Amino acid sequence: QLQLVESGGGLVQPGGSLRLSCAASGFTLDYYNIGWFRQAPGKEREGVACISSSGGSTNYADSVKGRFTISRDNAKNTVSLQMNSLKPEDTAVYSCAAQKFALFRLCVPTEYDYWGQGTQVTVSS
């Protein structure tokens, strides 16, 4: 069974940091491109950061570039998203997703196949 589970969300003040984790069950992440996506109420889901199966390539949304870092630890079968200098506009449900046997290309939700349930991130003073 292919399953992804996100954790690490919560409430943080502007300028603060959070680290999200995406854990895989039933399969290994080694051969999958992995993406982090977010969706705020009333808005469409958007790509935040994506990383290739090898870990050698990454893509970031312009709005988070320089503040967020995506990384993978294949030994732990996890992918993380370190979020620094958080802003209120970062508030959303964050989900991770996997894409198998695909060229690492676009960091958009329609390109990814297997999804976790999401974790809430709220940035507010």
Coordinates of C-alpha atoms in Angstrom, one line a residue:
Q1 CA 0.0 0.0 0.0
L2 CA 1.3 3.4 -1.0
Q3 CA 0.9 5.9 1.8
L4 CA 2.4 9.3 2.7
V5 CA 2.0 11.0 6.1
E6 CA 2.9 14.6 6.8
S7 CA 3.8 16.0 10.2
G8 CA 5.2 19.1 11.9
G9 CA 2.6 21.7 11.2
G10 CA 1.4 24.2 13.8
L11 CA 1.0 27.8 14.8
V12 CA 4.0 30.1 14.5
Q13 CA 4.6 33.9 14.6
P14 CA 5.7 35.8 11.5
G15 CA 9.5 35.4 11.1
G16 CA 9.4 32.1 12.8
S17 CA 10.4 28.6 11.5
L18 CA 8.8 25.2 11.1
R19 CA 10.1 21.9 9.7
L20 CA 7.6 19.6 8.0
S21 CA 8.3 15.9 7.4
C22 CA 6.8 13.5 4.9
A23 CA 7.1 9.8 5.7
A24 CA 6.4 6.9 3.3
S25 CA 4.8 3.6 4.2
G26 CA 4.6 0.5 2.0
F27 CA 7.3 1.8 -0.5
T28 CA 10.6 3.5 -0.5
L29 CA 11.1 7.1 -1.7
D30 CA 14.3 6.4 -3.6
Y31 CA 12.8 6.2 -7.0
Y32 CA 10.2 9.0 -6.6
N33 CA 10.3 12.7 -7.3
I34 CA 8.7 14.4 -4.2
G35 CA 6.9 17.7 -4.0
W36 CA 5.5 19.9 -1.3
F37 CA 2.3 21.7 -2.1
R38 CA 0.0 24.0 -0.2
Q39 CA -3.6 25.1 -0.4
A40 CA -5.3 28.0 1.4
P41 CA -9.1 28.2 1.8
G42 CA -10.7 29.4 -1.4
K43 CA -7.5 29.1 -3.4
E44 CA -6.1 26.5 -5.7
R45 CA -3.3 24.2 -4.7
E46 CA 0.1 25.4 -5.7
G47 CA 3.6 24.0 -5.8
V48 CA 6.0 25.1 -3.1
A49 CA 9.1 23.0 -3.6
C50 CA 10.0 19.8 -5.4
I51 CA 13.0 17.5 -5.3
S52 CA 14.2 14.8 -7.8
S53 CA 14.4 11.2 -6.9
S54 CA 18.2 11.4 -6.8
G55 CA 18.1 14.6 -4.7
G56 CA 20.3 16.3 -7.2
S57 CA 17.7 18.8 -8.5
T58 CA 15.2 21.1 -6.8
N59 CA 12.6 23.6 -7.8
Y60 CA 11.1 26.3 -5.6
A61 CA 8.2 28.7 -6.0
D62 CA 9.5 32.3 -6.3
S63 CA 7.5 33.3 -3.2
V64 CA 9.5 30.9 -1.0
K65 CA 12.9 30.9 -2.7
G66 CA 15.6 31.7 -0.1
R67 CA 13.3 30.9 2.8
F68 CA 12.3 27.3 2.3
T69 CA 14.6 24.3 1.8
I70 CA 13.5 20.8 0.7
S71 CA 15.7 17.8 1.4
R72 CA 15.5 14.0 1.5
D73 CA 16.8 11.3 3.8
N74 CA 16.5 8.0 2.0
A75 CA 17.8 6.1 5.0
K76 CA 14.8 7.3 7.0
N77 CA 12.5 7.2 4.0
T78 CA 11.5 10.8 4.5
V79 CA 11.4 14.2 2.8
S80 CA 11.5 17.4 4.8
L81 CA 10.6 21.0 4.2
Q82 CA 12.5 23.5 6.4
M83 CA 10.5 26.8 6.4
N84 CA 12.2 29.9 7.7
S85 CA 11.2 33.6 7.9
L86 CA 7.5 32.6 7.7
K87 CA 5.0 35.1 6.6
P88 CA 1.2 35.2 7.1
E89 CA 0.7 34.5 3.4
D90 CA 2.4 31.1 4.0
T91 CA -0.7 30.0 5.9
A92 CA -2.2 26.9 4.3
V93 CA -2.6 23.2 4.4
Y94 CA 0.7 21.6 3.3
S95 CA 0.7 18.3 1.5
C96 CA 3.5 16.1 0.1
A97 CA 3.1 14.0 -3.0
A98 CA 5.2 11.5 -5.0
Q99 CA 5.8 10.9 -8.7
K100 CA 7.3 7.7 -9.9
F101 CA 9.5 7.1 -13.0
A102 CA 9.1 10.5 -14.4
L103 CA 11.4 13.2 -15.7
F104 CA 11.9 15.8 -13.0
R105 CA 10.2 18.8 -14.6
L106 CA 7.3 20.9 -13.4
C107 CA 6.5 21.4 -9.7
V108 CA 2.7 21.5 -10.1
P109 CA 0.1 19.4 -8.4
T110 CA -1.2 17.8 -11.7
E111 CA 2.2 16.1 -12.2
Y112 CA 2.1 14.2 -9.0
D113 CA 0.3 10.9 -8.2
Y114 CA 0.3 9.8 -4.6
W115 CA -0.8 12.3 -1.9
G116 CA -0.7 12.6 1.9
Q117 CA -3.5 14.0 4.0
G118 CA -1.9 17.3 4.7
T119 CA -0.8 19.3 7.8
Q120 CA -2.0 22.8 8.8
V121 CA 0.5 25.6 8.9
T122 CA -0.7 28.9 10.4
V123 CA 1.5 32.0 10.5
S124 CA -0.1 34.8 12.7
S125 CA 0.8 37.3 15.3

